[in-house]
Every structure is written in structure tokens, then in C-alpha cells.
mmCIF file of C-alpha atoms in Angstrom:
data_model
loop_
_atom_site.group_PDB
_atom_site.id
_atom_site.type_symbol
_atom_site.label_atom_id
_atom_site.label_comp_id
_atom_site.label_asym_id
_atom_site.label_seq_id
_atom_site.Cartn_x
_atom_site.Cartn_y
_atom_site.Cartn_z
ATOM 1 C CA MET J 1 182.444 187.581 47.170
ATOM 2 C CA SER J 2 181.886 191.325 46.739
ATOM 3 C CA ASP J 3 180.516 193.486 49.553
ATOM 4 C CA ARG J 4 177.453 194.183 47.407
ATOM 5 C CA ARG J 5 176.807 190.440 47.049
ATOM 6 C CA ARG J 6 177.226 189.967 50.809
ATOM 7 C CA ARG J 7 174.664 192.730 51.463
ATOM 8 C CA HIS J 8 172.127 191.081 49.131
ATOM 9 C CA LEU J 9 172.535 187.782 50.963
ATOM 10 C CA ALA J 10 172.686 189.203 54.468
ATOM 11 C CA GLY J 11 169.640 191.423 54.134
ATOM 12 C CA PRO J 12 166.983 188.664 54.042
ATOM 13 C CA LEU J 13 168.814 186.586 56.619
ATOM 14 C CA PHE J 14 169.008 189.510 59.002
ATOM 15 C CA GLY J 15 165.359 190.249 58.443
ATOM 16 C CA ALA J 16 164.447 186.643 59.206
ATOM 17 C CA CYS J 17 166.417 186.838 62.442
ATOM 18 C CA LEU J 18 164.497 189.932 63.456
ATOM 19 C CA VAL J 19 161.204 188.179 62.755
ATOM 20 C CA ALA J 20 162.313 185.186 64.800
ATOM 21 C CA LEU J 21 163.429 187.389 67.668
ATOM 22 C CA VAL J 22 160.145 189.273 67.703
ATOM 23 C CA ALA J 23 157.800 186.336 67.023
ATOM 24 C CA GLY J 24 159.517 183.825 69.298
ATOM 25 C CA PRO J 25 158.708 185.469 72.677
ATOM 26 C CA ALA J 26 155.176 186.384 71.541
ATOM 27 C CA GLN J 27 154.437 182.796 70.557
ATOM 28 C CA ALA J 28 155.935 181.544 73.796
ATOM 29 C CA GLN J 29 153.741 183.957 75.730
ATOM 30 C CA THR J 30 150.653 182.786 73.839
ATOM 31 C CA ARG J 31 151.505 179.191 74.630
ATOM 32 C CA SER J 32 152.024 179.974 78.325
ATOM 33 C CA GLU J 33 148.650 181.756 78.506
ATOM 34 C CA ALA J 34 146.701 179.087 76.618
ATOM 35 C CA ILE J 35 143.527 178.062 78.418
ATOM 36 C CA THR J 36 143.655 174.372 79.350
ATOM 37 C CA PHE J 37 141.409 171.952 81.146
ATOM 38 C CA ALA J 38 144.027 171.059 83.738
ATOM 39 C CA LYS J 39 144.967 174.606 84.686
ATOM 40 C CA ASP J 40 141.822 176.669 84.135
ATOM 41 C CA ILE J 41 138.687 174.593 83.582
ATOM 42 C CA ALA J 42 138.998 171.684 86.029
ATOM 43 C CA PRO J 43 138.995 173.997 89.099
ATOM 44 C CA ILE J 44 135.763 175.607 87.878
ATOM 45 C CA PHE J 45 134.059 172.261 87.291
ATOM 46 C CA GLN J 46 135.253 170.994 90.647
ATOM 47 C CA GLU J 47 133.867 174.014 92.487
ATOM 48 C CA LYS J 48 130.626 174.555 90.589
ATOM 49 C CA CYS J 49 129.663 171.323 88.781
ATOM 50 C CA GLU J 50 130.923 168.169 90.480
ATOM 51 C CA ILE J 51 128.406 168.349 93.308
ATOM 52 C CA CYS J 52 125.930 166.936 90.775
ATOM 53 C CA HIS J 53 128.161 165.756 87.916
ATOM 54 C CA ARG J 54 130.013 162.879 89.559
ATOM 55 C CA ALA J 55 129.679 159.123 89.697
ATOM 56 C CA GLU J 56 127.096 159.116 92.497
ATOM 57 C CA GLY J 57 125.609 162.523 91.759
ATOM 58 C CA MET J 58 122.163 163.455 90.496
ATOM 59 C CA ALA J 59 123.303 164.607 87.028
ATOM 60 C CA PRO J 60 123.105 162.330 83.953
ATOM 61 C CA MET J 61 126.869 162.369 83.341
ATOM 62 C CA SER J 62 130.049 162.668 85.397
ATOM 63 C CA LEU J 63 132.457 165.552 84.688
ATOM 64 C CA THR J 64 135.293 164.883 87.108
ATOM 65 C CA ASN J 65 138.119 164.324 84.603
ATOM 66 C CA TYR J 66 139.132 165.225 81.052
ATOM 67 C CA ALA J 67 138.028 161.917 79.511
ATOM 68 C CA GLU J 68 134.523 162.394 80.920
ATOM 69 C CA VAL J 69 134.311 166.057 79.919
ATOM 70 C CA ARG J 70 135.691 165.920 76.366
ATOM 71 C CA PRO J 71 132.624 164.395 74.606
ATOM 72 C CA TRP J 72 130.371 167.085 76.102
ATOM 73 C CA VAL J 73 132.375 170.273 75.504
ATOM 74 C CA ARG J 74 130.065 171.765 72.847
ATOM 75 C CA ALA J 75 126.978 171.108 74.950
ATOM 76 C CA ILE J 76 128.759 172.526 78.000
ATOM 77 C CA LYS J 77 129.599 175.721 76.109
ATOM 78 C CA THR J 78 125.972 176.164 75.051
ATOM 79 C CA LYS J 79 124.624 175.532 78.537
ATOM 80 C CA VAL J 80 127.021 177.829 80.406
ATOM 81 C CA GLU J 81 126.671 180.658 77.891
ATOM 82 C CA GLY J 82 122.892 180.444 78.276
ATOM 83 C CA ARG J 83 123.311 180.338 82.088
ATOM 84 C CA ASP J 84 121.313 177.113 82.194
ATOM 85 C CA MET J 85 124.225 175.430 83.960
ATOM 86 C CA PRO J 86 124.954 175.440 86.799
ATOM 87 C CA PRO J 87 121.300 176.008 87.754
ATOM 88 C CA TRP J 88 120.938 179.364 89.535
ATOM 89 C CA TYR J 89 117.753 181.318 89.056
ATOM 90 C CA VAL J 90 118.471 184.481 90.998
ATOM 91 C CA ASP J 91 118.184 187.536 88.740
ATOM 92 C CA LYS J 92 121.697 188.959 88.626
ATOM 93 C CA THR J 93 120.444 192.456 87.818
ATOM 94 C CA VAL J 94 118.376 193.118 90.938
ATOM 95 C CA GLY J 95 118.302 192.508 94.663
ATOM 96 C CA ILE J 96 120.666 190.629 96.940
ATOM 97 C CA GLN J 97 123.542 188.928 95.115
ATOM 98 C CA GLN J 98 125.767 187.634 97.927
ATOM 99 C CA PHE J 99 124.745 184.070 98.735
ATOM 100 C CA ALA J 100 126.821 181.553 100.674
ATOM 101 C CA ASN J 101 125.793 178.724 98.325
ATOM 102 C CA ASP J 102 126.003 180.599 95.011
ATOM 103 C CA ARG J 103 127.089 178.079 92.377
ATOM 104 C CA SER J 104 126.524 180.307 89.382
ATOM 105 C CA LEU J 105 129.412 181.092 87.040
ATOM 106 C CA SER J 106 130.937 184.539 86.821
ATOM 107 C CA ASP J 107 131.221 186.297 83.462
ATOM 108 C CA HIS J 108 134.959 185.580 83.582
ATOM 109 C CA GLU J 109 134.411 181.840 84.166
ATOM 110 C CA ILE J 110 131.902 181.629 81.321
ATOM 111 C CA ALA J 111 134.338 183.423 78.999
ATOM 112 C CA LEU J 112 137.144 181.006 79.990
ATOM 113 C CA ILE J 113 135.023 177.948 79.221
ATOM 114 C CA SER J 114 133.865 179.381 75.887
ATOM 115 C CA LYS J 115 137.370 180.297 74.758
ATOM 116 C CA TRP J 116 138.684 176.920 75.858
ATOM 117 C CA VAL J 117 136.083 175.055 73.795
ATOM 118 C CA GLU J 118 136.654 177.283 70.756
ATOM 119 C CA ALA J 119 140.392 176.596 71.014
ATOM 120 C CA GLY J 120 139.751 172.857 70.705
ATOM 121 C CA ALA J 121 139.374 172.085 74.433
ATOM 122 C CA PRO J 122 143.065 171.271 75.092
ATOM 123 C CA GLN J 123 143.809 169.064 78.058
ATOM 124 C CA GLY J 124 147.021 170.779 79.133
ATOM 125 C CA ASN J 125 149.602 169.433 81.546
ATOM 126 C CA PRO J 126 148.096 166.867 83.964
ATOM 127 C CA ARG J 127 150.450 168.199 86.630
ATOM 128 C CA ASP J 128 148.358 171.397 86.664
ATOM 129 C CA LEU J 129 145.213 169.537 87.739
ATOM 130 C CA PRO J 130 143.793 170.391 91.178
ATOM 131 C CA LYS J 131 143.712 167.662 93.790
ATOM 132 C CA ALA J 132 140.659 165.453 93.325
ATOM 133 C CA LYS J 133 137.784 166.358 95.612
ATOM 134 C CA ASP J 134 136.786 163.793 98.231
ATOM 135 C CA TRP J 135 132.992 163.670 97.955
ATOM 136 C CA PRO J 136 130.971 161.841 100.639
ATOM 137 C CA ALA J 137 129.498 158.463 99.738
ATOM 138 C CA ALA J 138 125.931 158.462 98.432
ATOM 139 C CA ASP J 139 124.771 156.224 101.282
ATOM 140 C CA ALA J 140 126.258 158.401 104.041
ATOM 141 C CA TRP J 141 124.360 161.104 105.911
ATOM 142 C CA GLN J 142 126.362 164.231 105.191
ATOM 143 C CA PHE J 143 125.303 166.066 108.360
ATOM 144 C CA ALA J 144 126.303 163.161 110.609
ATOM 145 C CA GLU J 145 129.850 164.487 110.823
ATOM 146 C CA TYR J 146 128.556 167.949 111.732
ATOM 147 C CA PHE J 147 126.431 166.608 114.612
ATOM 148 C CA GLY J 148 128.925 163.926 115.593
ATOM 149 C CA ARG J 149 126.284 161.198 115.472
ATOM 150 C CA GLN J 150 123.867 159.421 113.198
ATOM 151 C CA PRO J 151 120.315 160.807 112.865
ATOM 152 C CA ASP J 152 117.874 160.466 115.758
ATOM 153 C CA LEU J 153 115.001 159.650 113.399
ATOM 154 C CA ILE J 154 114.828 158.465 109.765
ATOM 155 C CA VAL J 155 111.562 158.349 107.817
ATOM 156 C CA LYS J 156 111.371 156.501 104.474
ATOM 157 C CA SER J 157 108.861 156.895 101.671
ATOM 158 C CA PRO J 158 106.602 153.970 100.644
ATOM 159 C CA ALA J 159 107.592 151.804 97.687
ATOM 160 C CA TYR J 160 107.068 153.328 94.246
ATOM 161 C CA THR J 161 108.360 152.723 90.718
ATOM 162 C CA MET J 162 109.062 155.206 87.925
ATOM 163 C CA ASP J 163 108.288 153.865 84.456
ATOM 164 C CA ALA J 164 111.093 153.560 81.923
ATOM 165 C CA VAL J 165 109.351 155.985 79.562
ATOM 166 C CA SER J 166 107.057 158.636 80.969
ATOM 167 C CA GLN J 167 106.358 162.317 81.238
ATOM 168 C CA ASP J 168 107.741 164.002 84.334
ATOM 169 C CA ARG J 169 105.755 163.204 87.475
ATOM 170 C CA TRP J 170 105.253 164.892 90.829
ATOM 171 C CA TRP J 171 104.708 162.106 93.309
ATOM 172 C CA GLU J 172 103.067 163.330 96.513
ATOM 173 C CA VAL J 173 102.988 160.787 99.302
ATOM 174 C CA ARG J 174 102.904 160.546 103.080
ATOM 175 C CA GLY J 175 105.007 158.304 105.258
ATOM 176 C CA ALA J 176 103.633 156.480 108.279
ATOM 177 C CA PRO J 177 103.005 158.502 111.479
ATOM 178 C CA SER J 178 106.398 158.499 113.110
ATOM 179 C CA VAL J 179 106.702 161.333 115.640
ATOM 180 C CA PRO J 180 106.121 159.796 119.077
ATOM 181 C CA GLU J 181 106.533 163.026 121.106
ATOM 182 C CA ASP J 182 107.067 166.746 120.772
ATOM 183 C CA ARG J 183 110.666 167.441 119.713
ATOM 184 C CA TRP J 184 112.737 170.377 118.480
ATOM 185 C CA VAL J 185 114.696 169.662 115.307
ATOM 186 C CA ALA J 186 118.252 171.032 115.088
ATOM 187 C CA GLY J 187 118.876 169.794 111.549
ATOM 188 C CA THR J 188 117.338 167.686 108.839
ATOM 189 C CA GLU J 189 118.603 166.044 105.649
ATOM 190 C CA THR J 190 116.664 164.597 102.727
ATOM 191 C CA ARG J 191 118.096 162.227 100.120
ATOM 192 C CA PRO J 192 116.963 159.704 97.515
ATOM 193 C CA ALA J 193 118.358 156.199 97.750
ATOM 194 C CA LYS J 194 121.391 155.711 95.510
ATOM 195 C CA ARG J 195 119.441 153.522 93.072
ATOM 196 C CA SER J 196 116.767 156.235 92.740
ATOM 197 C CA ARG J 197 118.963 159.224 91.948
ATOM 198 C CA LYS J 198 118.810 158.766 88.188
ATOM 199 C CA VAL J 199 115.078 159.614 88.276
ATOM 200 C CA VAL J 200 114.646 161.894 91.328
ATOM 201 C CA HIS J 201 115.050 165.465 90.133
ATOM 202 C CA HIS J 202 114.330 167.080 93.495
ATOM 203 C CA ALA J 203 112.386 166.182 96.627
ATOM 204 C CA THR J 204 110.704 168.362 99.242
ATOM 205 C CA THR J 205 109.977 166.902 102.661
ATOM 206 C CA MET J 206 106.505 167.945 103.818
ATOM 207 C CA LEU J 207 105.185 168.178 107.368
ATOM 208 C CA PHE J 208 101.535 167.408 108.082
ATOM 209 C CA GLN J 209 101.017 169.039 111.442
ATOM 210 C CA ARG J 210 98.365 171.000 113.326
ATOM 211 C CA GLU J 211 99.154 174.675 113.820
ATOM 212 C CA THR J 212 97.467 177.756 115.239
ATOM 213 C CA ALA J 213 95.707 180.216 112.960
ATOM 214 C CA GLU J 214 98.443 182.759 113.714
ATOM 215 C CA VAL J 215 101.169 180.449 112.434
ATOM 216 C CA ARG J 216 99.110 179.469 109.384
ATOM 217 C CA ASP J 217 98.523 183.144 108.576
ATOM 218 C CA LEU J 218 102.233 183.891 108.981
ATOM 219 C CA LEU J 219 103.126 181.298 106.357
ATOM 220 C CA ARG J 220 100.666 182.877 103.939
ATOM 221 C CA SER J 221 101.776 186.447 104.622
ATOM 222 C CA ALA J 222 105.485 185.564 104.305
ATOM 223 C CA ARG J 223 105.085 185.706 100.535
ATOM 224 C CA THR J 224 104.014 189.359 100.773
ATOM 225 C CA GLY J 225 106.905 190.385 103.026
ATOM 226 C CA LYS J 226 104.464 191.547 105.702
ATOM 227 C CA ILE J 227 104.982 189.205 108.605
ATOM 228 C CA ASP J 228 104.894 189.264 112.377
ATOM 229 C CA PRO J 229 107.421 186.634 113.475
ATOM 230 C CA SER J 230 106.524 187.124 117.143
ATOM 231 C CA VAL J 231 103.937 184.345 116.753
ATOM 232 C CA LEU J 232 106.870 181.925 116.412
ATOM 233 C CA TYR J 233 109.081 182.901 119.316
ATOM 234 C CA PRO J 234 110.152 182.812 122.057
ATOM 235 C CA SER J 235 110.223 179.097 121.421
ATOM 236 C CA ASP J 236 109.018 178.227 124.926
ATOM 237 C CA LYS J 237 105.687 179.962 124.288
ATOM 238 C CA PRO J 238 103.118 177.144 124.563
ATOM 239 C CA ASP J 239 100.249 176.787 122.118
ATOM 240 C CA ASP J 240 96.711 176.277 123.334
ATOM 241 C CA PRO J 241 95.789 172.773 122.031
ATOM 242 C CA SER J 242 92.173 173.840 121.669
ATOM 243 C CA LYS J 243 93.202 176.446 119.087
ATOM 244 C CA LEU J 244 95.146 174.118 116.814
ATOM 245 C CA LEU J 245 93.775 173.715 113.294
ATOM 246 C CA ASP J 246 93.800 170.488 111.311
ATOM 247 C CA ALA J 247 96.888 169.900 109.185
ATOM 248 C CA PRO J 248 96.506 171.298 105.640
ATOM 249 C CA ALA J 249 95.969 168.635 102.986
ATOM 250 C CA ALA J 250 99.065 169.784 101.083
ATOM 251 C CA GLY J 251 101.244 169.950 104.187
ATOM 252 C CA GLN J 252 103.945 172.530 104.763
ATOM 253 C CA GLY J 253 107.524 172.526 103.502
ATOM 254 C CA PHE J 254 110.058 171.153 105.959
ATOM 255 C CA SER J 255 113.283 170.261 104.133
ATOM 256 C CA GLU J 256 114.578 169.906 100.577
ATOM 257 C CA TRP J 257 116.976 167.882 98.454
ATOM 258 C CA ALA J 258 117.828 169.655 95.213
ATOM 259 C CA VAL J 259 120.774 170.889 93.187
ATOM 260 C CA GLY J 260 123.559 171.614 95.673
ATOM 261 C CA LYS J 261 121.318 171.225 98.712
ATOM 262 C CA ASN J 262 120.843 168.393 101.197
ATOM 263 C CA GLY J 263 118.765 169.891 103.970
ATOM 264 C CA GLU J 264 118.675 172.455 106.746
ATOM 265 C CA LEU J 265 120.960 173.206 109.700
ATOM 266 C CA TYR J 266 118.666 175.264 111.918
ATOM 267 C CA VAL J 267 121.042 175.043 114.846
ATOM 268 C CA GLU J 268 123.494 177.325 113.030
ATOM 269 C CA HIS J 269 120.966 180.140 113.487
ATOM 270 C CA GLU J 270 119.963 179.293 117.074
ATOM 271 C CA ALA J 271 116.697 178.037 115.612
ATOM 272 C CA GLY J 272 114.764 174.814 115.358
ATOM 273 C CA GLN J 273 111.783 173.302 113.588
ATOM 274 C CA PHE J 274 109.052 172.034 115.884
ATOM 275 C CA LEU J 275 107.576 168.546 115.510
ATOM 276 C CA ARG J 276 104.373 167.778 117.356
ATOM 277 C CA ALA J 277 103.626 164.266 118.560
ATOM 278 C CA GLY J 278 101.562 162.393 116.001
ATOM 279 C CA SER J 279 102.643 164.532 113.049
ATOM 280 C CA GLU J 280 103.193 162.880 109.688
ATOM 281 C CA ILE J 281 106.072 163.283 107.235
ATOM 282 C CA GLY J 282 105.522 163.216 103.485
ATOM 283 C CA TRP J 283 107.263 164.151 100.249
ATOM 284 C CA ASP J 284 106.625 166.079 97.051
ATOM 285 C CA ILE J 285 108.999 164.407 94.578
ATOM 286 C CA HIS J 286 109.735 165.476 90.995
ATOM 287 C CA LEU J 287 110.548 162.423 88.862
ATOM 288 C CA SER J 288 112.023 162.203 85.355
ATOM 289 C CA ALA J 289 112.163 158.951 83.374
ATOM 290 C CA SER J 290 115.604 157.462 82.717
ATOM 291 C CA GLY J 291 114.852 154.873 80.036
ATOM 292 C CA GLU J 292 114.622 151.999 82.472
ATOM 293 C CA GLU J 293 112.112 151.123 85.170
ATOM 294 C CA THR J 294 113.502 152.478 88.445
ATOM 295 C CA PRO J 295 112.435 152.014 92.069
ATOM 296 C CA VAL J 296 111.901 155.287 93.939
ATOM 297 C CA GLU J 297 112.801 155.689 97.588
ATOM 298 C CA VAL J 298 113.364 158.946 99.452
ATOM 299 C CA GLU J 299 114.258 159.255 103.110
ATOM 300 C CA THR J 300 114.551 162.155 105.538
ATOM 301 C CA ALA J 301 116.733 162.227 108.637
ATOM 302 C CA PHE J 302 116.260 164.344 111.757
ATOM 303 C CA TRP J 303 118.711 165.453 114.411
ATOM 304 C CA PHE J 304 116.953 166.625 117.583
ATOM 305 C CA TYR J 305 117.923 169.101 120.257
ATOM 306 C CA PRO J 306 118.452 167.366 123.616
ATOM 307 C CA LYS J 307 115.247 167.070 125.621
ATOM 308 C CA GLY J 308 114.763 170.175 127.718
ATOM 309 C CA THR J 309 116.919 172.311 125.392
ATOM 310 C CA LEU J 310 115.012 175.035 123.568
ATOM 311 C CA PRO J 311 116.296 176.890 120.523
ATOM 312 C CA LYS J 312 116.074 180.674 120.612
ATOM 313 C CA TYR J 313 113.878 180.848 117.501
ATOM 314 C CA ARG J 314 111.321 178.663 115.824
ATOM 315 C CA ALA J 315 112.062 178.124 112.127
ATOM 316 C CA MET J 316 109.439 177.750 109.423
ATOM 317 C CA MET J 317 109.905 176.996 105.731
ATOM 318 C CA SER J 318 107.808 179.030 103.309
ATOM 319 C CA ALA J 319 107.655 178.167 99.602
ATOM 320 C CA PHE J 320 108.207 180.967 97.117
ATOM 321 C CA GLY J 321 107.331 180.873 93.428
ATOM 322 C CA TYR J 322 103.686 181.798 93.757
ATOM 323 C CA ALA J 323 102.245 184.421 91.436
ATOM 324 C CA LYS J 324 98.993 185.939 90.310
ATOM 325 C CA ALA J 325 97.979 184.696 86.878
ATOM 326 C CA TYR J 326 95.069 185.915 84.795
ATOM 327 C CA ASP J 327 92.568 183.187 83.993
ATOM 328 C CA ARG J 328 91.126 184.244 80.627
ATOM 329 C CA SER J 329 88.583 181.453 80.592
ATOM 330 C CA ARG J 330 87.025 182.848 83.765
ATOM 331 C CA GLY J 331 87.863 186.498 83.287
ATOM 332 C CA SER J 332 89.382 186.705 86.735
ATOM 333 C CA ARG J 333 92.690 186.520 88.524
ATOM 334 C CA ARG J 334 93.681 183.387 90.347
ATOM 335 C CA THR J 335 96.699 182.145 92.257
ATOM 336 C CA ARG J 336 98.773 179.572 90.435
ATOM 337 C CA ARG J 337 101.794 177.667 91.661
ATOM 338 C CA PHE J 338 104.725 177.692 89.270
ATOM 339 C CA ARG J 339 106.994 174.674 89.558
ATOM 340 C CA HIS J 340 110.512 175.835 88.820
ATOM 341 C CA ARG J 341 112.575 173.543 86.613
ATOM 342 C CA ARG J 342 115.887 172.834 88.257
ATOM 343 C CA SER J 343 117.867 171.095 85.558
ATOM 344 C CA SER J 344 120.885 169.094 86.485
#
């Protein structure tokens, strides 16, 4: 074969080799950097989503493995891009942004999930999966391990049933009087019964208790930022029984079960909630129908300080989400309570 013929044959072959040499490493790099469920997405879901999206969680579906996640990937992409999931309603453009319980997704995490879904939601190598998280059982008090004992007092709501088909309801109910003596509360935990979690969206434990005018005024003024907390502590400051007002009909917030939250650990801040003898416990419970008739039961547990032990501070819970709204029908301004939707 002539040299000219060899050059004609070798030219394309040599060019193909160059393409292979250049394209091969680039393709290998692309493959190695591919976003997969096992390597990139599962850790995010485990950290930010599984607290609700697991077998015994409050969410409507479990997202603890690839088989559970795969049917929902398009809906997940829509929800995370819209910052509807995970629920986190702090405005990211103003104010304090460092929260110990922040479950919101970063811009980087949202971008990862979006790119992963657009790429076909590949599973990846199962060996890259993080170790499964050991979540506490639904019927276990999660703060019992912290205190080293079971609760000192448990109060349960009366029997109630949520219809199979219904608009959302806010069930407000009191439990039986159950506080036999004055006690300081170190921690409290609220939870729906396991069978009720498919319909209980969130539940606030309410305290129906007599307080002084100073304490009542402090709770009102807390929403304005102008408060004098000296009316609450030192905690050994006794109240004059003759100056106590009747408990408000709506009660006052005491503890909450909601997305990512079980209750309050006042003891971590050298504080405690005060329960007066004869006080009543109640609940404000947001219910959503599940398609089947469901019994509703919520219970709240209390861990007390030892008798004779006083916390340094007295804690109070104040509800935010109040605003001034203009009532056009009356031509005046009025205060309206906005109930925040905490989707799960």
C-alpha cells in the first residue's frame, strides 16, 4: 500500500482516537459527578424530611427509601422549589436567620433536588446510602430519655371523632382538672395518639389558669416587643391570691406539637412554667380529614422540678401571628388572628 493510501486511512482513525481520548475522561467525570438519590438526595431527606415523612410520622407519605420517593419526585420538585416543603415560614430576607431547629432547604439543596429530578431521578449505588436513622417509636415519650424517667403527669383529651370527609376543623377542648398542687414544670411534650396522626395537623396545649394583671398585660405586650419581664422573676416571688384574675376563656399557650416540634424543655434555659393547683389543661387542635372516620386523642406530658427546687426564670408562651386588619364592613380596624397553615 502506498504512503499516500496509508495517510488517507490513518487520518480518520487518528482523529477518532483523539476524540476518544478527549471525550472519555470528560464522560467519566460527568458520570462520577452525577447526582443520585443514594449519594446526594437521601442525606437531605433524612435530615430535613423524615421527621414527618416516615412510617409513623405526621405526613401523608413516607420518604425514607428510593422506592417510597420515586413516585413523588415531580411533586417533590414543585414543593421544594416553591419552598412549601419543608415547612419553614421565616422570611429569609430579613431578621434573624440562625435557628437551632431550622429545617428549611438551602439554595444548594433545592438546586440538587431539582437537577436530580430533571435527570430522571437516578437511584445510584445503594452502597452510597447513609445509615438509616433510628427514629423513636410513636408511642414513646421522646423527652423521657432526656429526663431519665417517664412523665410525672399525663393529661389526655376527651374522646372525639374526625369525619371521613370534612373541611378542616379546629377542635378546642378542655381536659379534666388535673393539677393537684402548685408545681414548676421543667419540660412538657404534646403528641397525638398513633391512630390519630393521620388527621391531627398540629396541636397546641392550652393552660386555663388564674394570673395577675401584670402577667396578663405582659402576654399582651409581648407582641409589641415592649415588655417588662421582671413581673415573671425571680421565680420565688409570691403572687397575692387576692389579685389573681379569672382564667381567660381562650386559655394561654403552654406547649405545642407541630412540624418538627414535640414540646418545650424549659430546664435547658434555667426556666420553668408554673402550674397552679386547680388549673385546667386543654387543647387547640387543627384537624384535616383523611378519607376515613378517625378517632382523635391528644395527650400532654409534664416533667416537674423536684419539690422545693425553683427555676431561675419563669417561662411564658406567647402566640405570634396577630395582625391589624381593616374591617371594610365596619370602616374600622380590628385585631384578627391568622392561623398559619403548616403543611406536612
